[in-house]
Amino acid sequence: MNIHEYQAKQLFDQFGVPSPKGKVAGTPEEAEAAAREIGGEGLVIKAQVHAGGRGKGHFKNGFQGGVHLIESPEKARELAEKMLGEVLVTKQTGEAGKLVSKVMIAESVDISHEYYLAILMDRATSRPVIVASTEGGMDIEEVAEKTPEKLIRQFVHPLLGLQPYELTKIAIGLGLSGDIAKQFKKLLSSLYKLFLSCDCSMVEINPLVVTPDGRVLALDAKFGFDDNALYRHPDIVAMRDKSEEDPREVAASEHELNYIGLDGDIACLVNGAGLAMATMDIIKHYGGEPANFLDVGGGASKEQVTAAFKIILADPNVKGILINIFGGIMDCNVIAEGVIAAARETGLPIPLVVRLEGNNVEQGKATLDASGLNIVSASTMAEGAQKIVAAVAA
């Protein structure tokens, strides 16, 4: 789950992570009022979408840039009128772009130096790791590839927590000293507390800046949250903006299905993440392109299977479907009944190949055979992939 920049700022304020003053606005009038409330000589207006590269983006109405300096409340209103309700296109949105429904008015700060700072969960050690660099404002992957010596990594013991000497070690590694180092260590301590308290999988600040007047501030942030822990955080769940997400992925989440849309034309319905990835690989092996990753899980109901089928058919790019089920806990006959129900409801306008194996497979195959629907069966993954690729190409 992603959150907007203004929502990240709310979490910063809650946990004492210093950042420039900011206020969200949904109308030009609110943008003008926010600019008057924040005050000061230098302000900035930022389009709020779940994508990077906003400053270099462009709107489909011809207006350039999703981030602008503003010198007056009146200018904030003028720019908000050009941004709100319009589609912003950046490198990360693709040509479809993102609809801007909110903007943030924030304090603009002068910068003496930019740094990179992140806290992540390291899968190899099952520990939080702090990653920092003097190369803030840049693509961190590029820094890691070209100048890895400029990356500082500090693993944190999950029981002992972040220790004072670790804070000092990171500050020295960044070349910070005096009051700047003191502010940095306080900010990082607060950020680590936020990371743990909110069950984050990632908090990334790029850039973290030092201003000419000696302040250490988090200018922007990206958050990742552990989905399995969100039940403990209804306040964070309330920050979810479904309009920023793929409608198919939203529908899948409402039925507790794992769905990720891709660019191909052969849809997959599979149980188990490993089997799903193997199914996508074998489709590509035989010359096809998978249209999605869809894992119905180990104990899906007939209703969930029907919902999954409808989500697949809602994608206009899909020209064929491969269902690949290995029944362990999953009953193959439940899959068969769900497929038949969905196929009858939708009219099954495209080829469908089904490979079932495992728990109650004979009953599942019998149910499909008795349906009278145009369903092609397969005994192996390879056979299923070959048949659906051929059917789509025909």
Coordinates of C-alpha atoms in Angstrom, one line a residue:
M1 CA 0.0 0.0 0.0
N2 CA 1.3 3.4 -0.9
I3 CA 0.4 6.8 0.6
H4 CA 0.6 10.3 -0.6
E5 CA 3.3 12.8 0.3
Y6 CA 1.0 14.9 2.4
Q7 CA 0.1 11.7 4.3
A8 CA 3.7 10.9 4.9
K9 CA 4.1 14.3 6.3
Q10 CA 1.3 13.6 8.7
L11 CA 3.2 10.6 10.0
F12 CA 6.3 12.6 10.3
D13 CA 4.5 15.2 12.4
Q14 CA 3.1 12.5 14.6
F15 CA 6.5 10.9 15.3
G16 CA 8.5 14.1 15.5
V17 CA 10.4 13.8 12.2
P18 CA 11.1 17.4 11.1
S19 CA 9.9 18.3 7.7
P20 CA 8.8 21.6 6.0
K21 CA 5.4 22.9 6.8
G22 CA 2.7 21.6 4.5
K23 CA -1.0 21.5 3.9
V24 CA -3.2 19.5 1.5
A25 CA -5.8 21.1 -0.7
G26 CA -8.5 19.7 -2.9
T27 CA -9.7 22.9 -4.6
P28 CA -8.0 26.1 -5.8
E29 CA -9.7 28.0 -3.0
E30 CA -8.2 25.6 -0.4
A31 CA -4.8 26.0 -2.1
E32 CA -5.0 29.7 -1.7
A33 CA -6.1 29.5 1.9
A34 CA -3.3 27.0 2.7
A35 CA -0.7 29.3 1.2
R36 CA -2.0 32.2 3.4
E37 CA -2.0 29.9 6.5
I38 CA 1.6 28.6 6.0
G39 CA 2.9 32.1 5.1
G40 CA 6.5 32.9 4.4
E41 CA 8.2 34.2 1.3
G42 CA 9.0 30.8 -0.4
L43 CA 6.3 28.2 -1.0
V44 CA 5.9 25.2 -3.4
I45 CA 2.9 23.5 -4.8
K46 CA 3.1 19.8 -5.5
A47 CA 0.7 17.5 -7.3
Q48 CA -0.3 14.5 -5.1
V49 CA -0.1 11.3 -7.1
H50 CA 1.5 7.9 -6.4
A51 CA 4.4 8.4 -8.8
G52 CA 7.9 10.0 -8.9
G53 CA 9.3 12.4 -11.4
R54 CA 6.4 14.9 -10.8
G55 CA 8.6 18.0 -11.4
K56 CA 9.6 16.8 -14.9
G57 CA 6.1 15.5 -15.8
H58 CA 3.5 17.1 -17.9
F59 CA -0.3 17.4 -17.9
K60 CA -2.4 16.2 -20.7
N61 CA -3.9 19.7 -20.9
G62 CA -0.5 21.0 -22.0
F63 CA 0.6 22.4 -18.6
Q64 CA 4.2 21.5 -17.7
G65 CA 5.4 20.2 -14.4
G66 CA 3.7 18.8 -11.3
V67 CA 5.9 20.8 -8.9
H68 CA 6.2 24.7 -8.9
L69 CA 7.5 27.4 -6.8
I70 CA 4.9 30.0 -5.8
E71 CA 5.4 33.5 -4.6
S72 CA 1.8 34.4 -3.4
P73 CA -1.5 32.8 -2.3
E74 CA -3.0 34.1 -5.5
K75 CA -0.4 32.1 -7.5
A76 CA -1.2 29.0 -5.5
R77 CA -4.8 29.3 -6.6
E78 CA -3.8 29.9 -10.2
L79 CA -1.6 26.9 -10.4
A80 CA -4.0 24.7 -8.5
E81 CA -6.6 25.5 -11.2
K82 CA -4.3 24.1 -13.8
M83 CA -3.4 21.0 -11.9
L84 CA -6.5 19.7 -10.1
G85 CA -8.8 17.5 -12.1
E86 CA -6.1 17.0 -14.7
V87 CA -4.0 14.0 -15.7
L88 CA -0.3 14.2 -14.9
V89 CA 2.1 12.0 -16.9
T90 CA 5.5 11.1 -15.6
K91 CA 8.1 8.4 -16.3
Q92 CA 6.6 6.3 -13.6
T93 CA 2.9 6.7 -14.6
G94 CA 3.3 5.7 -18.2
E95 CA 1.3 7.5 -20.9
A96 CA -2.0 6.8 -19.1
G97 CA -0.9 9.2 -16.3
K98 CA -2.6 9.8 -13.0
L99 CA -5.5 12.1 -12.2
V100 CA -4.6 14.8 -9.7
S101 CA -7.3 15.3 -7.1
K102 CA -5.2 16.9 -4.4
V103 CA -2.2 19.3 -4.2
M104 CA 0.1 20.1 -1.3
I105 CA 1.2 23.6 -0.5
A106 CA 4.5 23.4 1.4
E107 CA 7.3 25.6 2.7
S108 CA 10.1 25.8 0.1
V109 CA 13.5 25.5 1.6
D110 CA 17.0 26.4 0.4
I111 CA 19.4 23.5 0.4
S112 CA 23.1 23.3 1.4
H113 CA 23.4 19.6 0.9
E114 CA 21.2 16.6 0.1
Y115 CA 21.4 13.1 1.6
Y116 CA 19.7 9.8 1.1
L117 CA 18.2 7.9 4.1
A118 CA 16.1 4.8 4.3
I119 CA 15.1 2.1 6.7
L120 CA 14.3 -1.3 5.1
M121 CA 13.7 -4.9 6.1
D122 CA 16.6 -7.0 5.0
R123 CA 15.3 -10.4 4.0
A124 CA 18.6 -12.2 4.3
T125 CA 19.1 -11.3 7.9
S126 CA 15.5 -10.7 9.0
R127 CA 16.7 -7.4 10.5
P128 CA 16.0 -3.7 9.8
V129 CA 18.8 -2.1 7.9
I130 CA 19.5 1.6 7.7
V131 CA 20.9 2.8 4.3
A132 CA 22.3 6.2 4.0
S133 CA 24.4 8.1 1.5
T134 CA 25.8 11.6 0.8
E135 CA 24.4 11.3 -2.7
G136 CA 20.9 12.4 -1.9
G137 CA 18.4 13.4 -4.7
M138 CA 19.8 10.8 -7.0
D139 CA 18.6 7.4 -8.1
I140 CA 19.9 5.2 -5.3
E141 CA 20.2 2.2 -7.7
E142 CA 22.5 4.2 -9.8
V143 CA 24.6 5.1 -6.7
A144 CA 24.8 1.5 -5.6
E145 CA 25.9 0.4 -9.1
K146 CA 28.5 3.1 -9.9
T147 CA 29.7 4.3 -6.5
P148 CA 28.8 1.6 -3.9
E149 CA 31.4 2.9 -1.5
K150 CA 29.1 5.9 -1.0
L151 CA 26.4 3.7 0.6
I152 CA 26.4 3.2 4.4
R153 CA 24.6 0.2 5.7
Q154 CA 23.8 -0.3 9.4
F155 CA 21.9 -3.4 10.5
V156 CA 19.8 -3.0 13.7
H157 CA 19.3 -5.8 16.2
P158 CA 15.5 -6.4 16.4
L159 CA 15.6 -6.8 20.2
L160 CA 18.3 -4.4 21.2
G161 CA 17.0 -1.6 18.9
L162 CA 18.9 1.3 17.4
Q163 CA 21.9 2.1 19.7
P164 CA 23.5 5.5 20.2
Y165 CA 26.8 4.4 18.9
E166 CA 25.1 3.2 15.7
L167 CA 23.6 6.7 15.2
T168 CA 27.0 8.2 15.7
K169 CA 28.6 5.8 13.2
I170 CA 26.1 6.8 10.5
A171 CA 26.4 10.5 11.2
I172 CA 30.2 10.3 11.0
G173 CA 29.9 8.3 7.8
L174 CA 27.8 11.1 6.3
G175 CA 30.4 13.7 7.4
L176 CA 28.1 15.4 9.8
S177 CA 29.3 17.1 13.0
G178 CA 28.2 19.5 15.7
D179 CA 24.6 20.5 15.9
I180 CA 23.8 19.1 12.5
A181 CA 24.9 15.7 13.6
K182 CA 22.8 16.0 16.8
Q183 CA 19.7 16.9 14.8
F184 CA 20.3 14.1 12.4
K185 CA 20.6 11.5 15.1
K186 CA 17.4 12.8 16.7
L187 CA 15.6 12.6 13.4
L188 CA 16.9 9.1 12.7
S189 CA 15.8 7.9 16.1
S190 CA 12.3 9.3 15.5
L191 CA 12.2 7.7 12.0
Y192 CA 13.2 4.3 13.4
K193 CA 10.4 4.6 16.0
L194 CA 7.9 5.4 13.2
F195 CA 9.2 2.4 11.2
L196 CA 8.6 0.0 14.0
S197 CA 5.4 1.5 15.4
C198 CA 3.7 1.5 12.0
D199 CA 4.9 -1.9 10.9
C200 CA 6.7 -0.5 7.9
S201 CA 8.6 -2.6 5.4
M202 CA 10.3 0.5 4.0
V203 CA 10.7 4.2 4.8
E204 CA 12.8 6.2 2.2
I205 CA 13.7 9.9 2.4
N206 CA 15.2 11.3 -0.7
P207 CA 16.4 13.9 -0.2
L208 CA 17.1 14.5 3.5
V209 CA 18.5 18.0 3.5
V210 CA 20.6 20.4 5.5
T211 CA 19.5 24.0 5.0
P212 CA 21.7 27.2 5.0
D213 CA 20.2 28.1 8.4
G214 CA 21.3 24.8 9.9
R215 CA 18.1 22.7 9.9
V216 CA 17.9 19.0 9.0
L217 CA 14.7 18.2 7.2
A218 CA 13.0 15.3 5.4
L219 CA 11.8 16.8 2.1
D220 CA 10.0 13.8 0.7
A221 CA 9.2 10.2 1.7
K222 CA 8.1 6.9 0.3
F223 CA 6.5 4.4 2.6
G224 CA 5.9 0.7 2.4
F225 CA 3.8 -1.1 4.9
D226 CA 3.6 -4.8 5.9
D227 CA 0.1 -5.8 4.5
N228 CA -0.1 -8.6 7.1
A229 CA 0.0 -6.0 9.9
L230 CA -2.4 -3.4 8.5
Y231 CA -5.2 -4.8 10.7
R232 CA -3.4 -3.2 13.6
H233 CA -3.4 0.2 11.9
P234 CA -6.9 1.3 10.8
D235 CA -5.6 4.9 10.7
I236 CA -3.1 3.9 8.1
V237 CA -5.6 1.8 6.1
A238 CA -7.8 4.9 6.0
M239 CA -5.0 6.7 4.1
R240 CA -5.4 4.2 1.2
D241 CA -6.4 6.0 -2.1
K242 CA -8.0 3.4 -4.3
S243 CA -8.3 5.8 -7.2
E244 CA -4.5 5.6 -7.5
E245 CA -4.5 1.9 -7.9
D246 CA -5.3 -0.5 -10.7
P247 CA -9.1 -1.2 -10.4
R248 CA -8.5 -4.9 -11.0
E249 CA -6.0 -5.0 -8.1
V250 CA -8.5 -3.2 -5.9
A251 CA -11.3 -5.6 -6.8
A252 CA -8.9 -8.6 -6.1
S253 CA -7.9 -7.3 -2.7
E254 CA -11.6 -7.0 -1.8
H255 CA -11.9 -10.7 -2.4
E256 CA -8.6 -11.5 -0.7
L257 CA -7.0 -12.5 -4.0
N258 CA -3.4 -11.7 -5.0
Y259 CA -3.5 -10.0 -8.4
I260 CA -0.9 -8.0 -10.4
G261 CA -1.8 -6.8 -13.9
L262 CA 0.8 -7.3 -16.6
D263 CA 1.0 -6.4 -20.3
G264 CA 0.4 -9.7 -22.0
D265 CA -2.8 -11.4 -23.4
I266 CA -2.9 -14.8 -21.7
A267 CA -4.4 -14.6 -18.2
C268 CA -3.4 -17.0 -15.5
L269 CA -5.5 -18.3 -12.6
V270 CA -3.3 -20.3 -10.2
N271 CA -3.1 -21.4 -6.6
G272 CA 0.2 -20.6 -4.9
A273 CA 2.8 -17.9 -5.7
G274 CA 5.5 -20.3 -6.8
L275 CA 3.2 -22.1 -9.1
A276 CA 1.9 -18.8 -10.5
M277 CA 5.5 -17.7 -11.4
A278 CA 6.2 -21.1 -12.9
T279 CA 3.0 -20.8 -15.0
M280 CA 4.0 -17.4 -16.3
D281 CA 7.5 -18.7 -17.2
I282 CA 6.1 -21.6 -19.1
I283 CA 3.7 -19.4 -21.0
K284 CA 6.6 -17.3 -22.1
H285 CA 8.7 -20.4 -22.9
Y286 CA 6.1 -21.4 -25.5
G287 CA 5.9 -18.0 -27.0
G288 CA 3.0 -16.3 -25.1
E289 CA 2.9 -13.3 -22.8
P290 CA 1.2 -13.5 -19.4
A291 CA -1.5 -10.9 -18.7
N292 CA -1.4 -11.2 -15.0
F293 CA -0.2 -12.8 -11.8
L294 CA -3.3 -14.2 -10.0
D295 CA -2.9 -16.4 -6.9
V296 CA -6.3 -17.5 -5.5
G297 CA -4.5 -19.0 -2.5
G298 CA -4.6 -22.5 -0.9
G299 CA -8.2 -22.5 0.3
A300 CA -10.2 -20.3 -2.1
S301 CA -14.0 -20.6 -2.2
K302 CA -16.3 -21.0 -5.2
E303 CA -17.2 -17.3 -4.8
Q304 CA -13.5 -16.2 -4.8
V305 CA -12.8 -18.3 -7.9
T306 CA -15.8 -16.7 -9.7
A307 CA -14.6 -13.2 -8.7
A308 CA -11.1 -14.0 -10.0
F309 CA -12.5 -15.1 -13.3
K310 CA -14.5 -11.9 -13.6
I311 CA -11.4 -9.8 -12.8
I312 CA -9.5 -11.6 -15.5
L313 CA -12.3 -11.0 -18.1
A314 CA -12.5 -7.3 -17.2
D315 CA -9.1 -6.8 -18.9
P316 CA -9.7 -6.0 -22.5
N317 CA -6.2 -7.2 -23.5
V318 CA -6.9 -10.8 -22.4
K319 CA -7.4 -13.2 -25.3
G320 CA -7.1 -16.5 -23.5
I321 CA -7.1 -18.0 -20.0
L322 CA -4.9 -20.8 -18.5
I323 CA -6.1 -22.2 -15.2
N324 CA -3.4 -24.2 -13.5
I325 CA -4.4 -25.7 -10.1
F326 CA -2.6 -28.2 -7.9
G327 CA -5.0 -29.2 -5.2
G328 CA -3.5 -29.7 -1.8
I329 CA -5.8 -28.0 0.7
M330 CA -7.6 -26.7 -2.4
D331 CA -10.4 -28.9 -3.7
C332 CA -10.2 -29.2 -7.5
N333 CA -13.9 -29.6 -7.7
V334 CA -14.4 -26.2 -6.0
I335 CA -12.3 -24.6 -8.7
A336 CA -14.3 -26.4 -11.4
E337 CA -17.6 -25.2 -9.9
G338 CA -16.3 -21.6 -9.7
V339 CA -15.0 -21.7 -13.3
I340 CA -18.3 -23.0 -14.6
A341 CA -20.3 -20.4 -12.7
A342 CA -18.2 -17.5 -14.0
A343 CA -18.1 -18.9 -17.5
R344 CA -21.8 -19.1 -17.7
E345 CA -22.3 -15.7 -16.3
T346 CA -19.8 -14.1 -18.7
G347 CA -20.5 -16.2 -21.7
L348 CA -16.9 -17.2 -21.9
P349 CA -16.0 -15.2 -25.0
I350 CA -12.3 -16.4 -25.2
P351 CA -10.4 -19.7 -25.2
L352 CA -10.0 -21.4 -21.8
V353 CA -7.6 -24.2 -20.9
V354 CA -7.7 -25.9 -17.5
R355 CA -5.1 -28.1 -15.9
L356 CA -6.2 -29.7 -12.6
E357 CA -4.1 -32.0 -10.4
G358 CA -4.3 -33.2 -6.8
N359 CA -7.1 -33.2 -4.3
N360 CA -10.4 -34.5 -5.7
V361 CA -9.1 -34.0 -9.3
E362 CA -11.3 -36.7 -10.8
Q363 CA -14.5 -35.1 -9.5
G364 CA -13.2 -31.7 -10.7
K365 CA -12.6 -33.0 -14.2
A366 CA -16.0 -34.7 -14.3
T367 CA -17.7 -31.5 -13.3
L368 CA -16.0 -29.6 -16.1
D369 CA -16.8 -32.3 -18.6
A370 CA -20.5 -32.3 -17.6
S371 CA -20.8 -28.6 -18.0
G372 CA -21.2 -28.6 -21.7
L373 CA -18.9 -25.5 -22.0
N374 CA -16.1 -25.1 -24.5
I375 CA -13.3 -25.8 -22.0
V376 CA -10.0 -27.5 -23.2
S377 CA -8.4 -29.7 -20.6
A378 CA -4.6 -30.4 -20.1
S379 CA -2.8 -33.0 -18.1
T380 CA 0.5 -31.1 -17.6
M381 CA 1.7 -27.5 -17.3
A382 CA 3.5 -27.8 -20.6
E383 CA 0.5 -29.1 -22.4
G384 CA -1.7 -26.4 -20.9
A385 CA 0.7 -23.6 -21.9
Q386 CA 1.1 -25.0 -25.5
K387 CA -2.7 -25.2 -25.9
I388 CA -3.5 -21.7 -24.7
V389 CA -0.7 -20.1 -26.7
A390 CA -1.9 -21.9 -29.8
A391 CA -5.5 -21.0 -29.2
V392 CA -4.6 -17.3 -28.7
A393 CA -2.5 -17.3 -31.9
A394 CA -5.2 -19.0 -34.0

